[in-house]
Amino acid sequence: MANLLEGFVETRNVSASGFREILDAIDQRITLLSHESALSTHEFVELTALYNNAAYILLYLDANSAHIEVDFLEHYREALGARRPRNDRLIALIKKVEVDSRELEVSKDAFLEFFEQKAGIEEKREADAVAELRRRGAVWRENLDREKSSFLARLGVNVGSSRPDAALYALLSGIESSDVRRRLGAAWRDICERHNDELCSLIDRLVAVRKESAAAQGDVSITERTLRYSQLDVATVRNFLDCSLQIARAEHEELENDLNERYGPGGVRAHFASRVALVRAKEAPTSVALEPCIKFALKIAHDHFGLDSCHVASAPEHMITYDIMRCGKRIGRINFDLWGEHLGRLTNTTQGLRNRTNWTDIIQEPVAHISCRFKKRPGQEPTINFQNAHSLLHEFGHALNHLLVTPRLPNLSGLEYLPLERLEILSMWFERWVFHPAFESALSVGSNKPVDLEKAREIKRLEYVRTHLERNVLAMLDFELHQGTAPISEVYAGIDQRYDIAELCPLSDVLPCFFWPILMERPSGYFCYLWAAASSAERFEKISKRSEKLEDTNVAWELEFRDCFEFDAPSEMPNIAALYRFYEKPNTNINPKDSL
């Protein structure tokens, strides 16, 4: 079992029949273990490693279906996932495994949860009901988009493959009359609010299904179930959201007043797109070379975490792969799979495809897979825009988190094991580097002229200022809705009564968000993104106060980010004001009269 499946990680040129042999061997070993009268701790760890590696191979093959014949995947998904008699035997065996550490206890609980969800009638009933409501939510969204598209068509705008909201944004950005923009913004809000009752009813039913399932499993509320994966209690989260929402409301009201003073009534809804267009000045989005962006991320990892990197030349053509080293020893691997637009990817993600294991002779190194949907221009050197660079650094932070997290058991991923409020801290800290002068310097190396990022940074800053209130209202609404018994319209009315937000952030702005994957997967947990944003901004301030040079910002970063790598480290309340300070004034030298 030494260095489990290391041959697969190294070669990548395994044939389809070779993959089947590996999966068959894994499947047979799992069956043998399931017939044991009892499992030792060592055999339990081996079992988790077998399942983790099988999942890794299946995901790898699925991502490379254009290059490898994969018609056998469904067979192995079924064999490894839903083989009921074997699963029942494994559940009984795992329940009897004696553990002597918190790490083993958490791993055992996670493994049992994985199997019991496949076997439990209540969990299946909840999953089926949620899937149906999710489908109805998608139909609702399609109908609303159709109505919005018809409205735009009457104005002579062909939406095409864009979303209607993006088409409206483009339209507003080119209209000179502030009064026309105001009337268009008001009409758009009317369209969105016309279907509030229907969507509220869907969301209330979704919450009811979850509450019924939570009660059947002994949980007081969905919030309680979600906070099992957190170190925070309800009071701490409430206090955090209250403080953050108050600051966000004041910030948004200032933005609203500035736009009204500049353009007349209509505020953010009518005039923000025009304001951004003024900053952009009809110039194309900033384009930067991809290779320096990746090397910049690797340099941050080197200078702040003592990590070296080595390019893997044998990686597939469509993928960029680096081994990550410490003191000359490889600690893991990162795959950059960036050109996924043609595959229909909707988001940029990082998956911990293979988890760390270091248990007696069961050893494997973690692998992280960064999957993005950037556009590739045939015949040109790979380039990405500023937003893509921001996303790339964010996903790199997730990948590094997966490689550096300390659990030694294979079913505890760096992207799953930590308390949920700390899952986004390192990734958000990395994304802030696009605002650091060292980023500009890195992109200019080997270039004929310095890379100008001023306008791109100012637009990004403005976009964050515009969305802070909406994110805070959504987090508060998500948290309170899943904790109590009131319908969503009443919960929102209560928030409005306390914070006076209805005109600045109407309910129709946040209702569709409840069908986002992140809110579907972790109801009541959206607050973690605000928590991580504040925590990462607070830590980044230490860099800004030290030096403009990357290598001169020497801090004990492993200690600084201990909570990103160790489960038992405390979750400390971040300095909320640091988040808003980061965006409160331009990070550029743009003329003050052109900035808000």
C-alpha positions as a printed Julia matrix, in Angstrom:
596×3 Matrix{Float64}:
   0.0    0.0     0.0
   3.01   2.3     0.14
   2.46   5.52   -1.81
  -0.99   4.4    -2.93
  -1.65   4.74   -6.67
   1.43   6.9    -7.1
   2.03   5.29  -10.47
  -1.26   6.73  -11.71
  -0.35  10.22  -10.51
   3.03  10.04  -12.18
   2.22   8.62  -15.6
  -1.21  10.02  -16.62
  -0.84   7.95  -19.79
  -2.73   4.95  -18.43
  -4.96   3.37  -21.07
  -8.7    2.86  -20.61
  -8.06  -0.82  -19.85
  -5.41   0.2   -17.33
  -7.88   2.42  -15.51
 -10.39  -0.41  -15.43
  -7.8   -2.71  -13.9
  -7.07  -0.18  -11.17
 -10.77   0.38  -10.44
 -11.44  -3.37  -10.43
  -8.62  -3.9    -7.95
 -10.02  -1.17   -5.69
 -13.52  -2.61   -5.93
 -12.31  -6.13   -5.1
 -10.29  -4.94   -2.11
 -13.31  -3.04   -0.74
 -15.42  -6.2    -1.08
 -12.8   -8.23    0.8
 -12.71  -5.67    3.62
 -16.52  -5.68    3.81
 -16.47  -9.43    4.63
 -14.13  -9.01    7.61
 -15.61  -9.73   11.04
 -14.11  -6.46   12.29
 -11.93  -3.64   10.94
  -8.74  -2.49   12.57
  -7.95   1.21   12.58
  -5.41   0.55    9.83
  -8.0   -1.22    7.67
 -10.48   1.61    8.19
  -7.89   4.14    6.95
  -7.14   1.86    4.01
 -10.86   1.74    3.18
 -11.17   5.54    3.17
  -8.08   5.78    0.96
  -9.53   3.28   -1.52
 -12.75   5.25   -1.88
 -10.93   8.57   -2.15
  -8.67   7.31   -4.92
 -11.58   5.74   -6.79
 -13.38   9.1    -6.68
 -10.2   10.82   -7.85
  -9.87   8.5   -10.86
 -13.56   8.85  -11.83
 -13.36  12.65  -11.68
 -10.1   12.65  -13.62
 -11.58  10.46  -16.35
 -14.76  12.51  -16.52
 -12.72  15.7   -16.98
 -10.69  14.06  -19.75
 -13.53  12.35  -21.62
 -12.44  14.06  -24.83
  -9.1   12.23  -24.69
  -9.92   8.87  -23.06
 -12.69   6.38  -23.78
 -14.86   6.49  -20.66
 -18.01   4.51  -21.5
 -17.35   2.35  -18.43
 -17.59   5.19  -15.86
 -21.24   4.7   -14.94
 -20.61   1.04  -14.14
 -17.94   1.95  -11.57
 -19.94   4.84  -10.12
 -22.72   2.36   -9.44
 -20.39  -0.37   -8.19
 -18.47   1.91   -5.83
 -21.34   4.08   -4.68
 -24.68   2.3    -4.55
 -23.93  -1.37   -3.87
 -26.43  -1.73   -1.04
 -25.57  -5.1     0.62
 -21.87  -4.25    0.71
 -22.6   -0.74    1.99
 -24.73  -2.17    4.8
 -21.9   -4.47    5.84
 -19.42  -1.57    5.78
 -21.72   0.64    7.87
 -21.92  -2.08   10.53
 -18.14  -2.59   10.5
 -17.28   1.11   10.64
 -19.64   1.71   13.56
 -17.61  -0.83   15.56
 -14.19   0.7    14.73
 -12.58   1.97   17.93
 -10.98   5.39   17.57
  -8.5    7.12   19.86
  -8.23  10.6    18.29
 -10.49  13.43   17.21
  -9.22  13.11   13.66
 -10.26   9.46   13.45
 -13.61  10.26   15.07
 -14.39  12.98   12.53
 -13.26  10.72    9.68
 -15.46   7.89   10.95
 -18.49  10.2    11.26
 -17.93  11.58    7.75
 -17.66   8.1     6.27
 -20.83   6.89    8.01
 -22.68  10.0     6.86
 -21.59   9.29    3.28
 -22.96   5.73    3.38
 -26.07   6.39    5.42
 -27.15   9.17    3.05
 -27.13   6.57    0.29
 -29.16   4.14    2.39
 -31.45   6.46    4.39
 -35.07   6.8     3.28
 -35.49  10.2     4.94
 -32.4   11.64    3.24
 -33.53  10.31   -0.14
 -36.99  11.81    0.36
 -35.41  15.19    1.16
 -33.03  14.96   -1.82
 -35.87  14.11   -4.21
 -38.09  16.91   -2.92
 -35.25  19.46   -3.08
 -34.37  18.35   -6.63
 -37.98  18.89   -7.74
 -38.14  22.35   -6.13
 -34.8   23.2    -7.69
 -36.21  22.2   -11.09
 -39.26  24.41  -10.52
 -36.95  27.25   -9.51
 -35.06  26.84  -12.79
 -38.36  26.96  -14.72
 -39.3   30.13  -12.82
 -35.96  31.67  -13.76
 -36.41  30.74  -17.42
 -39.86  32.34  -17.48
 -38.59  35.52  -15.84
 -35.64  35.69  -18.25
 -38.06  35.25  -21.15
 -40.13  38.16  -19.87
 -37.04  40.32  -19.44
 -35.84  39.41  -22.94
 -39.22  40.4   -24.4
 -38.98  43.75  -22.63
 -35.5   44.33  -24.06
 -36.63  43.22  -27.52
 -39.26  45.97  -27.48
 -36.38  48.37  -26.93
 -34.51  46.92  -29.91
 -32.02  44.91  -27.83
 -31.25  41.36  -28.96
 -30.17  39.44  -25.85
 -28.62  36.57  -27.85
 -26.57  34.23  -25.66
 -26.21  36.8   -22.86
 -28.33  36.82  -19.73
 -30.99  39.56  -19.8
 -29.5   41.31  -16.75
 -26.12  41.55  -18.51
 -27.83  42.9   -21.64
 -29.64  45.55  -19.59
 -26.35  46.53  -17.92
 -24.74  47.0   -21.34
 -27.74  49.02  -22.51
 -27.72  51.33  -19.47
 -23.97  51.89  -19.78
 -24.47  53.47  -23.24
 -27.51  55.67  -22.55
 -26.63  59.32  -21.97
 -30.01  60.48  -20.64
 -30.16  59.95  -16.87
 -33.97  60.23  -16.96
 -34.21  57.39  -19.51
 -31.92  55.28  -17.35
 -34.1   56.0   -14.31
 -37.28  54.92  -16.09
 -35.64  51.76  -17.44
 -34.35  50.87  -13.97
 -37.81  51.35  -12.44
 -39.46  49.24  -15.16
 -36.93  46.47  -14.64
 -37.62  46.42  -10.9
 -41.36  46.15  -11.64
 -40.73  43.08  -13.83
 -38.67  41.41  -11.09
 -41.2   42.13   -8.33
 -44.15  40.92  -10.38
 -43.3   37.3    -9.54
 -42.14  37.71   -5.92
 -45.07  35.77   -4.45
 -44.45  32.76   -6.7
 -40.76  32.57   -5.85
 -41.39  33.19   -2.13
 -43.77  30.23   -2.15
 -41.13  27.98   -3.76
 -38.46  29.02   -1.25
 -40.81  28.56    1.71
 -41.58  25.04    0.52
 -37.85  24.34    0.06
 -37.17  25.45    3.65
 -40.12  23.39    4.95
 -38.76  20.23    3.31
 -35.37  20.79    4.9
 -36.91  21.5     8.31
 -38.97  18.31    8.19
 -35.83  16.3     7.39
 -33.77  18.08   10.07
 -36.46  17.39   12.7
 -36.61  13.73   11.69
 -32.85  13.51   12.27
 -33.07  15.19   15.67
 -31.85  18.69   14.73
 -33.61  21.7    16.24
 -33.19  23.72   13.04
 -31.39  23.77    9.7
 -29.1   26.41   11.17
 -28.12  24.03   13.95
 -27.37  21.33   11.38
 -25.2   23.73    9.34
 -23.34  25.04   12.39
 -22.23  21.5    13.21
 -19.57  22.21   10.57
 -18.6   25.48   12.25
 -16.95  26.59   15.48
 -19.42  29.47   15.8
 -22.7   29.64   17.7
 -25.89  31.41   16.65
 -25.23  34.48   18.82
 -21.75  35.03   17.35
 -23.01  34.81   13.78
 -25.92  37.14   14.54
 -23.58  39.71   16.08
 -21.23  39.51   13.09
 -24.05  39.91   10.55
 -25.59  42.79   12.49
 -22.32  44.76   12.57
 -21.5   44.02    8.93
 -24.97  44.89    7.63
 -24.95  48.25    9.38
 -21.65  49.22    7.74
 -22.76  47.88    4.34
 -25.99  49.86    4.48
 -24.17  53.1     5.26
 -21.69  52.43    2.44
 -24.46  51.69   -0.05
 -26.46  54.76    0.94
 -23.38  56.89    0.3
 -22.99  55.31   -3.16
 -26.69  55.88   -3.86
 -26.48  59.53   -2.8
 -23.33  60.13   -4.86
 -25.0   58.78   -8.0
 -28.2   60.73   -7.37
 -26.2   63.92   -6.88
 -24.23  63.31  -10.07
 -27.04  62.07  -12.34
 -30.39  62.74  -10.66
 -32.88  60.25   -9.16
 -32.44  56.57   -9.92
 -29.39  55.7    -7.85
 -27.45  52.47   -8.26
 -30.14  50.63  -10.24
 -30.24  53.29  -12.97
 -26.81  54.88  -13.03
 -24.16  52.42  -11.83
 -23.53  50.91  -15.28
 -23.05  54.38  -16.75
 -20.65  55.23  -13.92
 -18.51  52.16  -14.66
 -18.58  52.98  -18.39
 -17.17  56.42  -17.55
 -14.21  54.79  -15.78
 -13.69  52.3   -18.6
 -13.8   55.11  -21.18
 -14.83  52.7   -23.99
 -11.59  50.77  -23.7
 -11.49  46.98  -23.98
 -11.08  45.06  -20.7
  -7.48  44.8   -19.53
  -5.82  41.67  -20.91
  -2.83  40.06  -19.19
  -0.59  37.12  -20.06
  -1.54  33.88  -18.3
   1.93  32.53  -17.52
   3.04  35.52  -15.39
  -0.25  35.25  -13.43
   0.44  31.62  -12.54
   4.06  32.37  -11.7
   2.92  35.27   -9.51
   0.66  32.91   -7.53
   3.54  30.45   -7.15
   5.84  33.25   -5.98
   3.36  34.24   -3.26
   3.34  30.6    -2.16
   7.15  30.64   -2.12
   7.65  33.94   -0.3
   4.91  33.53    2.29
   4.64  29.78    2.84
   8.12  28.54    1.97
   6.92  26.46   -0.98
   8.75  25.76   -4.23
   7.18  24.57   -7.47
   8.21  22.36  -10.37
   6.43  22.33  -13.72
   5.29  18.84  -14.8
   6.12  18.56  -18.49
   4.24  15.27  -18.96
   0.83  16.75  -18.11
  -1.95  16.57  -20.73
  -1.8   19.27  -23.4
  -4.89  21.12  -22.16
  -3.66  21.22  -18.56
  -0.87  23.08  -16.73
   0.47  21.07  -13.8
   2.88  21.94  -10.99
   4.29  19.83   -8.2
   4.48  21.81   -4.96
   7.63  21.22   -2.9
   8.87  22.02    0.57
  12.54  21.56    1.5
  13.05  19.55   -1.69
  10.21  17.12   -0.95
   6.96  17.07   -2.91
   3.9   17.75   -0.73
   1.25  17.68   -3.48
   0.22  18.64   -6.98
  -1.94  21.38   -8.56
  -3.63  20.97  -11.96
  -4.68  24.13  -13.83
  -7.5   23.15  -16.23
  -8.43  26.62  -17.45
  -9.99  26.5   -20.91
 -13.38  25.04  -20.11
 -15.74  27.45  -21.82
 -16.48  24.92  -24.58
 -17.35  22.3   -21.95
 -20.26  24.38  -20.71
 -18.79  25.09  -17.27
 -20.85  27.69  -15.39
 -18.38  28.59  -12.65
 -14.7   28.48  -11.74
 -14.03  25.84   -9.09
 -11.3   24.0    -7.23
 -11.74  20.35   -6.28
  -9.63  18.4    -3.85
  -9.45  15.39   -6.13
  -7.07  13.46   -3.95
  -6.61  13.95   -0.22
  -3.55  13.65    1.96
  -2.95  10.37    3.77
  -0.08   9.68    6.14
  -0.94   6.67    8.25
   1.8    4.1     8.91
   2.42   2.6     5.44
  -0.66   4.19    3.78
   0.79   7.3     2.2
  -0.52   9.5    -0.59
   0.01  13.11   -1.58
  -2.92  15.47   -2.19
  -3.9   16.7    -5.65
  -5.97  19.85   -6.28
  -7.7   20.52   -9.6
  -8.42  24.13  -10.58
 -11.18  24.16  -13.19
 -11.98  27.42  -15.01
 -13.93  28.57  -18.07
 -11.53  31.08  -19.57
 -11.59  31.85  -23.3
  -8.71  30.65  -25.43
  -7.82  32.59  -28.56
  -6.45  30.26  -31.27
  -3.01  31.14  -32.55
  -2.26  33.56  -29.68
  -0.31  33.32  -26.47
  -2.72  32.47  -23.61
  -4.13  35.64  -22.06
  -6.87  36.33  -19.52
  -8.68  39.47  -18.45
  -8.41  41.15  -15.04
 -11.49  39.37  -13.68
 -10.04  36.02  -14.77
  -6.77  36.85  -13.0
  -8.73  37.68   -9.85
 -10.56  34.32  -10.14
  -7.36  32.39  -10.85
  -5.67  33.68   -7.7
  -8.81  32.89   -5.69
  -8.88  29.29   -6.92
  -5.14  28.93   -6.36
  -5.75  29.84   -2.72
  -8.25  26.99   -2.46
  -5.78  24.6    -4.08
  -3.01  25.56   -1.67
  -5.43  25.22    1.25
  -6.14  21.65    0.14
  -2.43  20.83   -0.04
  -1.47  22.37    3.32
  -4.33  21.32    5.6
  -3.06  19.05    8.35
  -5.53  16.11    8.6
  -3.87  12.84    7.64
  -6.96  10.85    6.66
  -8.07  10.55    3.03
 -11.78  11.29    3.38
 -11.04  14.62    5.06
 -10.32  17.09    2.24
  -8.69  20.44    2.78
 -11.76  21.92    1.12
 -14.24  20.08    3.37
 -12.64  19.4     6.73
 -12.23  22.91    8.14
 -15.08  24.8     9.83
 -17.13  26.43    7.08
 -16.38  30.01    8.17
 -12.69  29.39    7.38
 -12.99  27.65    4.0
 -12.76  30.87    1.95
 -10.19  32.88    3.95
  -7.02  31.82    2.11
  -8.66  32.03   -1.34
  -9.98  35.55   -0.68
  -6.58  36.59    0.68
  -4.93  35.42   -2.54
  -7.44  37.25   -4.78
  -6.6   40.57   -3.06
  -3.12  40.4    -4.57
  -4.46  41.79   -7.87
  -4.58  45.13   -6.03
  -0.96  44.92   -4.82
   1.79  46.74   -6.77
   3.76  43.5    -6.96
   1.09  42.07   -9.28
   1.62  44.86  -11.78
   5.39  44.42  -11.57
   5.1   40.66  -12.17
   2.99  41.14  -15.28
   5.41  43.72  -16.68
   8.43  41.39  -16.57
   9.48  40.7   -20.15
   6.87  43.12  -21.48
   7.68  46.1   -23.69
   5.71  48.44  -21.43
   4.29  48.42  -17.91
   0.88  46.81  -17.55
  -1.8   49.42  -16.74
  -4.29  48.02  -14.23
  -5.66  51.26  -12.79
  -9.04  51.24  -14.5
  -9.57  47.5   -14.03
  -8.88  47.85  -10.32
 -11.2   50.82   -9.96
 -14.04  49.0   -11.74
 -13.54  45.96   -9.51
 -13.59  48.19   -6.43
 -16.82  49.86   -7.53
 -18.46  46.5    -8.19
 -17.65  45.32   -4.69
 -19.04  48.52   -3.16
 -22.22  48.04   -5.19
 -22.78  44.45   -4.04
 -21.78  44.6    -0.36
 -25.29  45.43    0.85
 -26.94  42.75   -1.27
 -24.5   40.12    0.02
 -25.16  41.16    3.61
 -28.95  41.17    3.23
 -28.77  37.74    1.59
 -26.58  36.37    4.4
 -28.88  37.74    7.1
 -32.02  36.49    5.33
 -30.49  33.05    4.72
 -29.43  32.71    8.36
 -32.69  33.85    9.95
 -34.99  32.06    7.5
 -33.51  28.64    8.25
 -33.47  29.18   11.99
 -37.06  30.21   12.69
 -40.53  29.35   11.38
 -41.65  32.56    9.62
 -42.0   32.67    5.79
 -39.35  34.48    3.82
 -41.46  37.58    3.18
 -41.94  38.08    6.94
 -38.27  37.45    7.7
 -37.3   40.06    5.1
 -39.86  42.53    6.52
 -38.3   42.1     9.96
 -34.81  42.82    8.56
 -36.16  45.89    6.77
 -37.77  47.12   10.0
 -34.43  46.91   11.79
 -32.13  48.22    9.06
 -34.36  50.16    6.6
 -33.06  48.41    3.48
 -36.14  47.92    1.26
 -35.41  50.81   -1.1
 -31.68  50.09   -1.28
 -32.0   46.3    -1.59
 -35.54  45.1    -2.45
 -36.54  41.49   -1.8
 -36.63  40.77   -5.54
 -32.87  41.38   -5.73
 -32.03  38.47   -3.41
 -34.83  35.93   -3.96
 -33.25  34.24   -7.04
 -30.01  33.75   -5.06
 -31.65  31.05   -2.93
 -31.28  28.68   -5.87
 -27.54  29.3    -6.22
 -25.54  26.09   -5.68
 -23.75  27.54   -2.63
 -27.05  28.28   -0.87
 -28.6   24.99   -1.96
 -25.69  22.98   -0.6
 -25.24  24.83    2.69
 -28.49  26.54    3.75
 -27.98  29.06    6.56
 -24.24  29.15    5.8
 -23.85  32.03    3.34
 -22.49  34.19    6.17
 -19.17  32.33    5.8
 -18.32  34.34    2.66
 -18.64  37.63    4.53
 -16.69  36.25    7.48
 -13.85  35.14    5.19
 -13.92  38.42    3.24
 -13.44  40.41    6.45
 -10.81  38.05    7.83
  -8.78  38.02    4.59
  -8.94  41.83    4.31
  -7.71  42.21    7.89
  -4.72  39.96    7.17
  -3.97  41.66    3.87
  -3.71  45.03    5.63
  -0.54  43.74    7.28
   1.02  43.4     3.83
  -0.05  46.85    2.69
   1.49  48.42    5.77
   4.86  46.74    5.26
   6.14  46.99    1.73
   5.25  47.25   -1.91
   7.69  44.45   -2.74
   6.39  40.9    -2.54
   9.53  39.4    -1.03
   9.81  42.11    1.66
   6.5   41.29    3.34
   8.02  38.72    5.66
   5.55  37.5     8.31
   5.16  34.15   10.07
   2.42  33.23    7.62
   1.95  29.64    8.7
   1.12  30.98   12.15
  -0.93  33.8    10.67
  -3.0   31.28    8.68
  -2.99  28.49   11.23
  -6.79  28.5    11.28
  -6.78  27.69    7.53
  -4.69  24.57    8.09
  -5.67  23.19   11.5
  -9.21  22.19   12.44
  -8.7   22.75   16.16
  -7.41  26.32   15.79
 -10.0   28.84   17.03
 -12.26  30.84   14.71
 -11.64  34.42   15.81
 -14.05  37.25   15.05
 -12.5   39.29   12.2
 -12.22  43.05   12.13
 -15.31  43.72   10.01
 -14.31  47.29    9.23
 -11.17  46.03    7.45
 -13.33  44.64    4.63
 -14.94  47.99    3.93
 -11.69  49.91    4.36
 -10.19  47.84    1.57
 -12.75  49.2    -0.9
 -13.61  52.58    0.57
 -11.34  54.59   -1.7
  -9.73  53.97   -5.09
  -6.74  51.62   -5.11
  -5.48  53.52   -8.17
  -4.31  56.92   -9.28
  -7.41  57.68  -11.36
  -8.4   61.32  -11.33
 -10.47  61.94   -8.15
 -13.23  63.63  -10.14
 -13.77  60.34  -11.97
 -13.96  58.27   -8.78
 -16.6   57.78   -6.14
